[in-house]
């Protein structure tokens, strides 16, 4: 005979055990969500993105914890609960004995039940259920993941990773644009099977490029491979179109129709179609064009054949136009994505004019490194010295400019700033006279004090030289700098 009071106690504890299992599973679900968010956050912040190993390790840990929690619930039988309560509340095996004898007709069962009820009368159901048992590990893992996720935005990021993040962001934007463009082309349901398959491959590649671990070199390699494959598939589809047209033309030219021959107007139309066939398909179908012309002259072509020829050409032109349009849009999309991924890079410009330079980062410029020059040569050229990040200034100091002309002034006439240059008597490696290009009435002298005999007469000829207006200011500033 079972006691309603004791049975109600055991059922209540089993319900709390089920509630504990739900809490465990809830914490595990929260932990899985936090792991996913943390993986994405780490990938965005530090470009550390290894989803498969991460989820394998995290999944194994959560699986072990989940199996342990389910095992705890399955162990919560009446016998297990009774033994635990006997130990916890020192019932001296009263409840365990009741569970063993409750379905029997033992003569002492009623007395045991009454005694057990009296011993458990002050027993609190929540305290005896031991709900908190096993919650420590899931709660600790969940709290740790939440703490890491909250503090992650405030952690420092290395400079190298910051630069790569901008690159990845740029690649992701361009890849998303390519994915949208490809999706739009696929929605138009293109008829070319080769190009349609390539569109699906482009869509897959666009999704792969949006992952954080993609770098610019790898992205450009994939786009280049797609471009090469596009050219191959385009030629393959062209050949298949020509083969299809050739098979149709074979049927027309080989048919010996006994129908009424063509009129003169229809013959002219057929001849025009034959020429158009050769223009459209090129030398590949020149034989068919000649056969069609021969069939017209021999009056072997009927009106039905003419209609077939016209229909074959119209279908070929329509398919060709559609495939060429699709291939052109695919090519344009790939080229735009390549251009978008490489925009903003600085290009090295050697021996460039000042007026040709554009130091805007988005349009190019010079990138010689800190304190370096690109060593432009000539009176219309000046060095650019990098002062700050992305900032350049013209360097017209005499010392730097003298270095640029080292080894060139020995060749008379090749140095546009000097006339009859020679060493001074003291051996000082300075040149005696500098051409003023008519901007100064007195020739500038460097080095020794002895002038050159031919300088005065030569200088008068120099003053007659005409300097382009765009260079006059530059030359004037140069002489002002070296005369100081």
Tab-separated table of C-alpha atoms in Angstrom:
chain	number	residue	atom	x	y	z
A	1	UNK	CA	0.000	0.000	0.000
A	2	UNK	CA	1.438	3.326	-1.081
A	3	UNK	CA	1.356	6.483	0.985
A	4	UNK	CA	-0.030	9.514	-0.845
A	5	UNK	CA	2.102	11.842	1.245
A	6	UNK	CA	5.378	10.095	0.452
A	7	UNK	CA	4.476	9.564	-3.207
A	8	UNK	CA	3.722	13.286	-3.546
A	9	UNK	CA	7.138	14.072	-2.061
A	10	UNK	CA	8.923	11.821	-4.535
A	11	UNK	CA	6.968	13.216	-7.520
A	12	UNK	CA	7.767	16.781	-6.467
A	13	UNK	CA	11.486	16.038	-6.295
A	14	UNK	CA	11.382	14.407	-9.753
A	15	UNK	CA	9.734	17.553	-11.156
A	16	UNK	CA	12.521	19.683	-9.718
A	17	UNK	CA	15.027	17.309	-11.302
A	18	UNK	CA	13.369	17.892	-14.680
A	19	UNK	CA	13.458	21.648	-14.030
A	20	UNK	CA	17.175	21.379	-13.299
A	21	UNK	CA	17.662	19.591	-16.626
A	22	UNK	CA	15.857	22.426	-18.433
A	23	UNK	CA	18.091	24.982	-16.710
A	24	UNK	CA	21.172	23.019	-17.786
A	25	UNK	CA	20.007	22.859	-21.391
A	26	UNK	CA	19.116	26.553	-21.353
A	27	UNK	CA	22.597	27.468	-20.127
A	28	UNK	CA	24.133	25.253	-22.802
A	29	UNK	CA	22.079	26.978	-25.508
A	30	UNK	CA	23.160	30.380	-24.187
A	31	UNK	CA	26.759	29.165	-24.218
A	32	UNK	CA	26.481	27.998	-27.841
A	33	UNK	CA	25.051	31.382	-28.873
A	34	UNK	CA	27.834	33.182	-27.000
A	35	UNK	CA	30.455	30.980	-28.679
A	36	UNK	CA	29.024	31.862	-32.074
A	37	UNK	CA	28.943	35.584	-31.300
A	38	UNK	CA	32.426	35.446	-29.798
A	39	UNK	CA	33.784	33.677	-32.885
A	40	UNK	CA	32.327	36.360	-35.141
A	41	UNK	CA	33.540	39.165	-32.853
A	42	UNK	CA	37.098	37.787	-32.709
A	43	UNK	CA	37.090	37.348	-36.475
A	44	UNK	CA	35.951	40.947	-36.969
A	45	UNK	CA	38.399	42.412	-34.462
A	46	UNK	CA	41.497	40.234	-34.894
A	47	UNK	CA	40.787	38.472	-38.217
A	48	UNK	CA	41.121	35.136	-36.416
A	49	UNK	CA	38.548	32.986	-38.158
A	50	UNK	CA	38.681	29.214	-37.863
A	51	UNK	CA	35.022	28.265	-37.484
A	52	UNK	CA	35.298	24.521	-38.018
A	53	UNK	CA	37.990	23.807	-35.356
A	54	UNK	CA	36.300	26.261	-32.983
A	55	UNK	CA	32.913	24.632	-33.240
A	56	UNK	CA	34.409	21.139	-33.037
A	57	UNK	CA	36.166	21.937	-29.751
A	58	UNK	CA	33.252	23.926	-28.334
A	59	UNK	CA	30.769	21.308	-29.506
A	60	UNK	CA	32.741	18.531	-27.835
A	61	UNK	CA	32.837	20.439	-24.531
A	62	UNK	CA	29.128	21.247	-24.587
A	63	UNK	CA	28.276	17.707	-25.651
A	64	UNK	CA	30.109	16.279	-22.645
A	65	UNK	CA	28.356	18.711	-20.313
A	66	UNK	CA	24.980	17.996	-21.927
A	67	UNK	CA	25.401	14.228	-21.639
A	68	UNK	CA	26.381	14.653	-17.998
A	69	UNK	CA	23.271	16.749	-17.289
A	70	UNK	CA	20.968	14.244	-18.996
A	71	UNK	CA	22.636	11.430	-17.073
A	72	UNK	CA	21.968	13.273	-13.817
A	73	UNK	CA	18.289	13.516	-14.684
A	74	UNK	CA	17.975	9.878	-15.702
A	75	UNK	CA	19.520	8.782	-12.397
A	76	UNK	CA	16.788	10.577	-10.438
A	77	UNK	CA	14.694	7.456	-9.807
A	78	UNK	CA	12.577	6.969	-6.683
A	79	UNK	CA	15.214	4.630	-5.235
A	80	UNK	CA	18.029	7.177	-5.922
A	81	UNK	CA	15.987	10.028	-4.424
A	82	UNK	CA	15.115	7.988	-1.337
A	83	UNK	CA	18.739	7.028	-0.687
A	84	UNK	CA	19.857	10.641	-1.090
A	85	UNK	CA	17.197	11.955	1.277
A	86	UNK	CA	18.069	9.272	3.834
A	87	UNK	CA	21.675	10.420	3.812
A	88	UNK	CA	20.885	14.136	3.671
A	89	UNK	CA	18.291	14.236	6.462
A	90	UNK	CA	19.503	11.198	8.469
A	91	UNK	CA	16.298	9.194	8.040
A	92	UNK	CA	18.098	5.907	8.771
A	93	UNK	CA	16.959	4.246	5.552
A	94	UNK	CA	13.277	4.766	6.326
A	95	UNK	CA	12.433	6.236	2.898
A	96	UNK	CA	14.576	3.682	1.030
A	97	UNK	CA	12.867	0.846	2.874
A	98	UNK	CA	9.459	2.329	2.075
A	99	UNK	CA	10.327	2.471	-1.655
A	100	UNK	CA	11.397	-1.180	-1.548
A	101	UNK	CA	8.275	-2.385	0.300
A	102	UNK	CA	5.553	-0.038	-1.025
A	103	UNK	CA	4.232	-2.544	-3.602
A	104	UNK	CA	4.251	-5.481	-1.181
A	105	UNK	CA	1.917	-6.645	1.589
A	106	UNK	CA	4.513	-6.500	4.315
A	107	UNK	CA	2.866	-6.331	7.758
A	108	UNK	CA	5.085	-3.492	8.927
A	109	UNK	CA	4.561	-1.311	5.776
A	110	UNK	CA	1.824	0.861	7.277
A	111	UNK	CA	3.808	1.447	10.441
A	112	UNK	CA	6.917	2.277	8.372
A	113	UNK	CA	4.964	4.716	6.233
A	114	UNK	CA	3.514	6.505	9.249
A	115	UNK	CA	6.945	6.741	10.858
A	116	UNK	CA	8.538	8.020	7.642
A	117	UNK	CA	5.808	10.648	7.198
A	118	UNK	CA	6.439	11.883	10.710
A	119	UNK	CA	10.193	12.042	10.061
A	120	UNK	CA	9.721	14.013	6.835
A	121	UNK	CA	6.931	16.296	8.003
A	122	UNK	CA	9.258	19.300	8.278
A	123	UNK	CA	11.186	18.448	5.101
A	124	UNK	CA	11.119	21.366	2.597
A	125	UNK	CA	10.490	20.269	-0.992
A	126	UNK	CA	12.831	22.806	-2.640
A	127	UNK	CA	15.705	22.090	-0.262
A	128	UNK	CA	15.333	18.372	-0.681
A	129	UNK	CA	15.213	18.600	-4.492
A	130	UNK	CA	18.873	19.765	-4.721
A	131	UNK	CA	18.175	21.874	-7.832
A	132	UNK	CA	21.555	23.607	-7.749
A	133	UNK	CA	23.443	20.332	-8.074
A	134	UNK	CA	25.486	20.264	-11.321
A	135	UNK	CA	24.794	23.885	-12.268
A	136	UNK	CA	28.248	25.167	-11.343
A	137	UNK	CA	30.118	24.191	-14.524
A	138	UNK	CA	27.487	25.356	-17.062
A	139	UNK	CA	27.016	28.646	-15.227
A	140	UNK	CA	30.774	29.225	-14.976
A	141	UNK	CA	31.317	28.588	-18.701
A	142	UNK	CA	28.379	30.809	-19.669
A	143	UNK	CA	29.538	33.621	-17.379
A	144	UNK	CA	33.108	33.392	-18.706
A	145	UNK	CA	31.948	33.576	-22.327
A	146	UNK	CA	29.705	36.545	-21.551
A	147	UNK	CA	32.560	38.338	-19.763
A	148	UNK	CA	34.961	37.806	-22.675
A	149	UNK	CA	32.335	38.997	-25.152
A	150	UNK	CA	31.700	42.166	-23.138
A	151	UNK	CA	35.385	43.044	-22.670
A	152	UNK	CA	36.464	42.186	-26.229
A	153	UNK	CA	35.606	45.618	-27.736
A	154	UNK	CA	37.937	47.310	-25.239
A	155	UNK	CA	40.978	45.144	-25.943
A	156	UNK	CA	43.832	46.663	-28.040
A	157	UNK	CA	44.339	45.751	-31.681
A	158	UNK	CA	47.834	45.561	-33.262
A	159	UNK	CA	48.570	48.048	-36.034
A	160	UNK	CA	49.196	45.318	-38.590
A	161	UNK	CA	45.772	43.827	-37.935
A	162	UNK	CA	44.132	47.255	-38.188
A	163	UNK	CA	45.600	47.699	-41.653
A	164	UNK	CA	44.450	44.240	-42.697
A	165	UNK	CA	40.961	44.960	-41.368
A	166	UNK	CA	40.597	47.852	-43.796
A	167	UNK	CA	41.731	45.568	-46.597
A	168	UNK	CA	39.276	42.839	-45.591
A	169	UNK	CA	36.485	45.392	-45.330
A	170	UNK	CA	37.221	46.596	-48.841
A	171	UNK	CA	37.282	43.026	-50.190
A	172	UNK	CA	34.019	42.213	-48.432
A	173	UNK	CA	32.250	45.236	-49.930
A	174	UNK	CA	33.393	44.353	-53.446
A	175	UNK	CA	32.544	40.672	-52.986
A	176	UNK	CA	29.050	41.602	-51.822
A	177	UNK	CA	28.597	43.759	-54.915
A	178	UNK	CA	29.698	40.868	-57.107
A	179	UNK	CA	27.302	38.504	-55.349
A	180	UNK	CA	24.390	40.885	-55.941
A	181	UNK	CA	25.333	41.333	-59.601
A	182	UNK	CA	25.633	37.578	-60.155
A	183	UNK	CA	22.319	36.933	-58.402
A	184	UNK	CA	20.666	39.447	-60.706
A	185	UNK	CA	22.129	37.738	-63.778
A	186	UNK	CA	21.002	34.317	-62.544
A	187	UNK	CA	17.472	35.617	-62.071
A	188	UNK	CA	17.374	36.380	-65.798
A	189	UNK	CA	17.735	32.609	-66.408
A	190	UNK	CA	20.483	32.650	-69.069
A	191	UNK	CA	20.274	29.957	-71.743
A	192	UNK	CA	24.020	29.361	-72.091
A	193	UNK	CA	24.752	26.354	-69.826
A	194	UNK	CA	28.504	27.023	-69.710
A	195	UNK	CA	28.065	30.644	-68.622
A	196	UNK	CA	25.274	29.734	-66.204
A	197	UNK	CA	27.556	27.235	-64.463
A	198	UNK	CA	30.275	29.881	-64.267
A	199	UNK	CA	27.790	32.343	-62.756
A	200	UNK	CA	27.084	29.881	-59.956
A	201	UNK	CA	30.816	29.478	-59.396
A	202	UNK	CA	31.186	33.269	-59.246
A	203	UNK	CA	28.389	33.420	-56.685
A	204	UNK	CA	30.139	30.789	-54.558
A	205	UNK	CA	33.465	32.629	-54.843
A	206	UNK	CA	31.811	35.908	-53.839
A	207	UNK	CA	30.557	34.299	-50.642
A	208	UNK	CA	33.987	32.825	-49.909
A	209	UNK	CA	35.640	36.226	-50.340
A	210	UNK	CA	33.432	37.708	-47.616
A	211	UNK	CA	35.094	35.599	-44.915
A	212	UNK	CA	37.584	37.445	-42.659
A	213	UNK	CA	40.589	35.252	-43.485
A	214	UNK	CA	40.616	36.285	-47.169
A	215	UNK	CA	43.519	38.539	-48.124
A	216	UNK	CA	43.811	40.766	-51.162
A	217	UNK	CA	46.334	38.597	-53.003
A	218	UNK	CA	44.175	35.509	-52.701
A	219	UNK	CA	41.072	37.443	-53.715
A	220	UNK	CA	42.735	38.819	-56.842
A	221	UNK	CA	44.014	35.346	-57.739
A	222	UNK	CA	40.488	33.970	-57.562
A	223	UNK	CA	39.121	36.807	-59.687
A	224	UNK	CA	41.882	36.304	-62.258
A	225	UNK	CA	41.087	32.596	-62.391
A	226	UNK	CA	37.417	33.419	-62.958
A	227	UNK	CA	38.343	35.780	-65.779
A	228	UNK	CA	40.431	33.095	-67.472
A	229	UNK	CA	37.637	30.597	-67.065
A	230	UNK	CA	35.154	33.107	-68.467
A	231	UNK	CA	37.208	33.437	-71.642
A	232	UNK	CA	37.405	29.660	-71.980
A	233	UNK	CA	33.682	29.173	-71.411
A	234	UNK	CA	32.849	31.980	-73.811
A	235	UNK	CA	34.868	30.357	-76.593
A	236	UNK	CA	33.416	26.968	-75.736
A	237	UNK	CA	29.882	28.288	-76.000
A	238	UNK	CA	30.669	30.078	-79.263
A	239	UNK	CA	31.932	26.822	-80.730
A	240	UNK	CA	28.833	24.972	-79.573
A	241	UNK	CA	26.654	27.666	-81.165
A	242	UNK	CA	28.547	27.351	-84.443
A	243	UNK	CA	28.248	23.564	-84.372
A	244	UNK	CA	24.513	23.815	-83.772
A	245	UNK	CA	24.156	26.260	-86.645
A	246	UNK	CA	26.315	24.076	-88.890
A	247	UNK	CA	24.090	21.054	-88.262
A	248	UNK	CA	21.021	23.075	-89.228
A	249	UNK	CA	22.740	24.343	-92.374
A	250	UNK	CA	23.700	20.795	-93.327
A	251	UNK	CA	20.051	19.849	-93.298
A	252	UNK	CA	19.180	22.810	-95.516
A	253	UNK	CA	21.986	22.370	-98.062
A	254	UNK	CA	21.613	18.585	-98.323
A	255	UNK	CA	17.857	18.676	-98.858
A	256	UNK	CA	17.078	18.323	-102.590
A	257	UNK	CA	13.680	19.967	-102.617
A	258	UNK	CA	11.387	19.507	-105.579
A	259	UNK	CA	9.199	22.427	-104.621
A	260	UNK	CA	8.663	25.520	-106.676
A	261	UNK	CA	11.902	27.369	-107.220
A	262	UNK	CA	12.545	30.757	-105.662
A	263	UNK	CA	11.643	34.026	-107.285
A	264	UNK	CA	14.293	36.587	-108.096
A	265	UNK	CA	13.494	38.595	-104.957
A	266	UNK	CA	13.684	35.463	-102.842
A	267	UNK	CA	16.973	34.475	-104.479
A	268	UNK	CA	18.404	37.892	-103.600
A	269	UNK	CA	17.172	37.467	-100.048
A	270	UNK	CA	18.775	34.014	-99.877
A	271	UNK	CA	22.052	35.401	-101.246
A	272	UNK	CA	21.897	38.148	-98.641
A	273	UNK	CA	21.346	35.568	-95.914
A	274	UNK	CA	24.314	33.565	-97.205
A	275	UNK	CA	26.559	36.635	-96.998
A	276	UNK	CA	25.187	37.463	-93.571
A	277	UNK	CA	25.912	33.908	-92.498
A	278	UNK	CA	29.546	34.277	-93.512
A	279	UNK	CA	29.799	37.662	-91.766
A	280	UNK	CA	28.259	36.354	-88.569
A	281	UNK	CA	30.141	33.087	-88.248
A	282	UNK	CA	33.346	33.961	-90.073
A	283	UNK	CA	35.466	31.599	-92.118
A	284	UNK	CA	34.164	28.556	-90.213
A	285	UNK	CA	30.916	28.526	-92.219
A	286	UNK	CA	32.252	29.824	-95.518
A	287	UNK	CA	31.680	26.368	-97.016
A	288	UNK	CA	28.029	26.433	-96.002
A	289	UNK	CA	27.688	29.900	-97.503
A	290	UNK	CA	29.094	28.648	-100.806
A	291	UNK	CA	26.821	25.609	-100.722
A	292	UNK	CA	23.792	27.818	-100.145
A	293	UNK	CA	24.767	30.039	-103.072
A	294	UNK	CA	25.210	26.960	-105.265
A	295	UNK	CA	21.830	25.588	-104.161
A	296	UNK	CA	20.209	28.890	-105.107
A	297	UNK	CA	21.821	28.893	-108.555
A	298	UNK	CA	20.864	25.247	-109.168
A	299	UNK	CA	17.322	26.004	-107.983
A	300	UNK	CA	17.526	23.328	-105.289
A	301	UNK	CA	16.369	25.673	-102.506
A	302	UNK	CA	12.671	26.066	-101.830
A	303	UNK	CA	10.749	28.659	-99.884
A	304	UNK	CA	10.627	26.283	-96.924
A	305	UNK	CA	14.432	25.996	-97.021
A	306	UNK	CA	14.658	29.773	-97.168
A	307	UNK	CA	12.470	30.087	-94.083
A	308	UNK	CA	14.585	27.477	-92.282
A	309	UNK	CA	17.733	29.383	-93.189
A	310	UNK	CA	16.240	32.639	-91.980
A	311	UNK	CA	15.059	31.033	-88.728
A	312	UNK	CA	18.466	29.399	-88.111
A	313	UNK	CA	20.271	32.715	-88.561
A	314	UNK	CA	17.820	34.586	-86.353
A	315	UNK	CA	18.181	32.005	-83.588
A	316	UNK	CA	21.964	32.070	-83.887
A	317	UNK	CA	22.099	35.877	-83.740
A	318	UNK	CA	19.716	36.009	-80.774
A	319	UNK	CA	21.710	33.407	-78.828
A	320	UNK	CA	24.978	35.082	-79.735
A	321	UNK	CA	23.704	38.478	-78.631
A	322	UNK	CA	22.423	37.102	-75.338
A	323	UNK	CA	25.612	35.182	-74.584
A	324	UNK	CA	27.844	38.119	-75.516
A	325	UNK	CA	25.799	40.457	-73.345
A	326	UNK	CA	25.957	38.032	-70.432
A	327	UNK	CA	29.703	37.465	-70.852
A	328	UNK	CA	30.300	41.227	-71.095
A	329	UNK	CA	28.371	41.841	-67.878
A	330	UNK	CA	30.281	39.073	-66.130
A	331	UNK	CA	33.587	40.479	-67.380
A	332	UNK	CA	32.575	43.975	-66.286
A	333	UNK	CA	31.631	42.742	-62.836
A	334	UNK	CA	34.967	40.958	-62.398
A	335	UNK	CA	36.965	43.965	-63.614
A	336	UNK	CA	35.058	46.348	-61.354
A	337	UNK	CA	35.650	44.118	-58.363
A	338	UNK	CA	39.377	43.921	-59.154
A	339	UNK	CA	39.549	47.681	-59.514
A	340	UNK	CA	37.608	48.168	-56.305
A	341	UNK	CA	39.893	45.837	-54.352
A	342	UNK	CA	43.046	47.599	-55.552
A	343	UNK	CA	41.793	51.198	-55.249
A	344	UNK	CA	43.513	53.278	-52.610
A	345	UNK	CA	46.909	51.652	-53.140
A	346	UNK	CA	49.820	54.025	-53.623
A	347	UNK	CA	51.711	53.664	-56.851
A	348	UNK	CA	55.424	54.439	-57.285
A	349	UNK	CA	56.006	57.111	-59.910
A	350	UNK	CA	59.603	57.460	-61.094
A	351	UNK	CA	61.021	60.461	-63.007
A	352	UNK	CA	57.690	62.286	-62.991
A	353	UNK	CA	57.039	65.977	-63.494
A	354	UNK	CA	55.739	68.051	-60.645
A	355	UNK	CA	52.605	68.890	-62.621
A	356	UNK	CA	51.996	65.198	-63.316
A	357	UNK	CA	51.971	64.203	-59.692
A	358	UNK	CA	48.782	63.496	-57.849
A	359	UNK	CA	49.415	62.647	-54.238
A	360	UNK	CA	45.818	61.894	-53.370
A	361	UNK	CA	45.764	58.449	-51.857
A	362	UNK	CA	42.759	57.313	-53.881
A	363	UNK	CA	44.394	58.268	-57.185
A	364	UNK	CA	47.979	57.221	-56.610
A	365	UNK	CA	51.127	59.241	-55.977
A	366	UNK	CA	54.587	58.378	-54.741
A	367	UNK	CA	55.525	56.108	-51.891
A	368	UNK	CA	59.266	56.355	-51.351
A	369	UNK	CA	59.287	55.662	-47.656
A	370	UNK	CA	60.124	57.997	-44.777
A	371	UNK	CA	62.877	60.470	-45.602
A	372	UNK	CA	63.407	59.031	-49.085
A	373	UNK	CA	63.161	60.654	-52.500
A	374	UNK	CA	62.259	59.288	-55.888
A	375	UNK	CA	65.313	61.047	-57.450
A	376	UNK	CA	63.679	62.842	-60.341
A	377	UNK	CA	66.188	64.402	-62.715
A	378	UNK	CA	66.000	67.652	-64.647
A	379	UNK	CA	65.334	71.334	-63.953
A	380	UNK	CA	61.591	70.797	-64.262
A	381	UNK	CA	61.693	67.968	-61.712
A	382	UNK	CA	62.109	68.115	-57.969
A	383	UNK	CA	62.450	65.546	-55.258
A	384	UNK	CA	59.509	64.737	-53.047
A	385	UNK	CA	60.377	64.124	-49.442
A	386	UNK	CA	57.927	62.283	-47.213
A	387	UNK	CA	57.358	64.290	-44.027
A	388	UNK	CA	54.341	62.625	-42.457
A	389	UNK	CA	52.043	59.737	-43.313
A	390	UNK	CA	50.633	60.468	-46.750
A	391	UNK	CA	52.222	63.960	-46.840
A	392	UNK	CA	54.945	64.978	-49.301
A	393	UNK	CA	56.787	68.220	-49.900
A	394	UNK	CA	59.175	69.352	-52.615
A	395	UNK	CA	62.813	69.182	-51.597
A	396	UNK	CA	64.915	71.747	-53.489
A	397	UNK	CA	67.954	71.945	-51.239
A	398	UNK	CA	71.249	72.303	-53.037
A	399	UNK	CA	72.820	69.316	-51.294
A	400	UNK	CA	70.136	66.892	-52.432
A	401	UNK	CA	70.026	68.347	-55.921
A	402	UNK	CA	73.820	68.173	-56.255
A	403	UNK	CA	73.653	64.443	-55.521
A	404	UNK	CA	71.233	63.917	-58.358
A	405	UNK	CA	73.704	65.349	-60.860
A	406	UNK	CA	76.723	63.432	-59.609
A	407	UNK	CA	78.480	61.816	-62.541
A	408	UNK	CA	76.531	63.724	-65.198
A	409	UNK	CA	78.153	67.146	-65.384
A	410	UNK	CA	81.304	65.828	-67.027
A	411	UNK	CA	79.298	65.452	-70.247
A	412	UNK	CA	79.158	68.994	-71.593
A	413	UNK	CA	75.749	69.959	-72.902
A	414	UNK	CA	73.803	67.284	-71.084
A	415	UNK	CA	73.373	69.283	-67.914
A	416	UNK	CA	70.664	71.874	-68.577
A	417	UNK	CA	71.648	73.964	-65.553
A	418	UNK	CA	75.382	74.340	-66.263
A	419	UNK	CA	77.488	75.731	-69.092
A	420	UNK	CA	81.098	74.647	-69.814
A	421	UNK	CA	81.382	73.220	-66.331
A	422	UNK	CA	84.823	72.352	-64.994
A	423	UNK	CA	86.572	71.892	-61.650
A	424	UNK	CA	88.051	74.888	-59.874
A	425	UNK	CA	91.780	75.199	-59.279
A	426	UNK	CA	91.640	74.113	-55.638
A	427	UNK	CA	90.154	70.771	-56.565
A	428	UNK	CA	87.011	71.445	-54.600
A	429	UNK	CA	84.301	69.245	-56.187
A	430	UNK	CA	82.110	72.218	-56.997
A	431	UNK	CA	81.282	73.594	-60.418
A	432	UNK	CA	82.305	77.093	-61.308
A	433	UNK	CA	79.396	78.632	-63.169
A	434	UNK	CA	75.716	77.925	-63.292
A	435	UNK	CA	73.415	78.776	-66.138
A	436	UNK	CA	70.868	81.352	-65.099
A	437	UNK	CA	68.535	80.904	-68.096
A	438	UNK	CA	68.337	84.675	-68.376
A	439	UNK	CA	66.628	85.089	-65.020
A	440	UNK	CA	69.643	86.789	-63.417
A	441	UNK	CA	71.860	89.404	-65.004
A	442	UNK	CA	74.874	88.149	-63.040
A	443	UNK	CA	75.927	84.564	-63.531
A	444	UNK	CA	75.866	82.575	-60.338
A	445	UNK	CA	79.290	81.374	-59.252
A	446	UNK	CA	80.058	78.480	-56.954
A	447	UNK	CA	83.331	76.982	-55.828
A	448	UNK	CA	86.532	78.979	-56.490
A	449	UNK	CA	86.800	82.689	-57.282
A	450	UNK	CA	88.354	82.307	-60.755
A	451	UNK	CA	85.838	82.801	-63.506
A	452	UNK	CA	85.821	81.101	-66.844
A	453	UNK	CA	87.007	83.033	-69.883
A	454	UNK	CA	84.175	81.902	-72.062
A	455	UNK	CA	81.518	82.454	-69.456
A	456	UNK	CA	80.617	86.061	-70.212
A	457	UNK	CA	80.155	85.497	-73.938
A	458	UNK	CA	78.348	82.244	-73.392
A	459	UNK	CA	76.122	83.764	-70.740
A	460	UNK	CA	74.853	86.353	-73.170
A	461	UNK	CA	73.733	83.553	-75.458
A	462	UNK	CA	72.113	81.781	-72.575
A	463	UNK	CA	70.019	84.819	-71.697
A	464	UNK	CA	68.431	84.642	-75.117
A	465	UNK	CA	67.042	81.177	-74.460
A	466	UNK	CA	63.309	81.009	-73.987
A	467	UNK	CA	62.061	79.098	-70.976
A	468	UNK	CA	58.521	77.714	-70.998
A	469	UNK	CA	56.252	79.659	-68.680
A	470	UNK	CA	55.410	76.576	-66.661
A	471	UNK	CA	59.131	76.081	-65.814
A	472	UNK	CA	60.207	79.672	-65.120
A	473	UNK	CA	58.954	79.739	-61.533
A	474	UNK	CA	60.577	76.397	-60.775
A	475	UNK	CA	63.967	77.431	-62.188
A	476	UNK	CA	63.837	80.762	-60.367
A	477	UNK	CA	63.153	79.073	-57.024
A	478	UNK	CA	65.999	76.649	-57.668
A	479	UNK	CA	68.555	79.425	-58.174
A	480	UNK	CA	67.268	81.333	-55.175
A	481	UNK	CA	67.828	78.255	-53.030
A	482	UNK	CA	71.393	77.576	-54.202
A	483	UNK	CA	72.471	81.231	-53.972
A	484	UNK	CA	71.645	81.353	-50.263
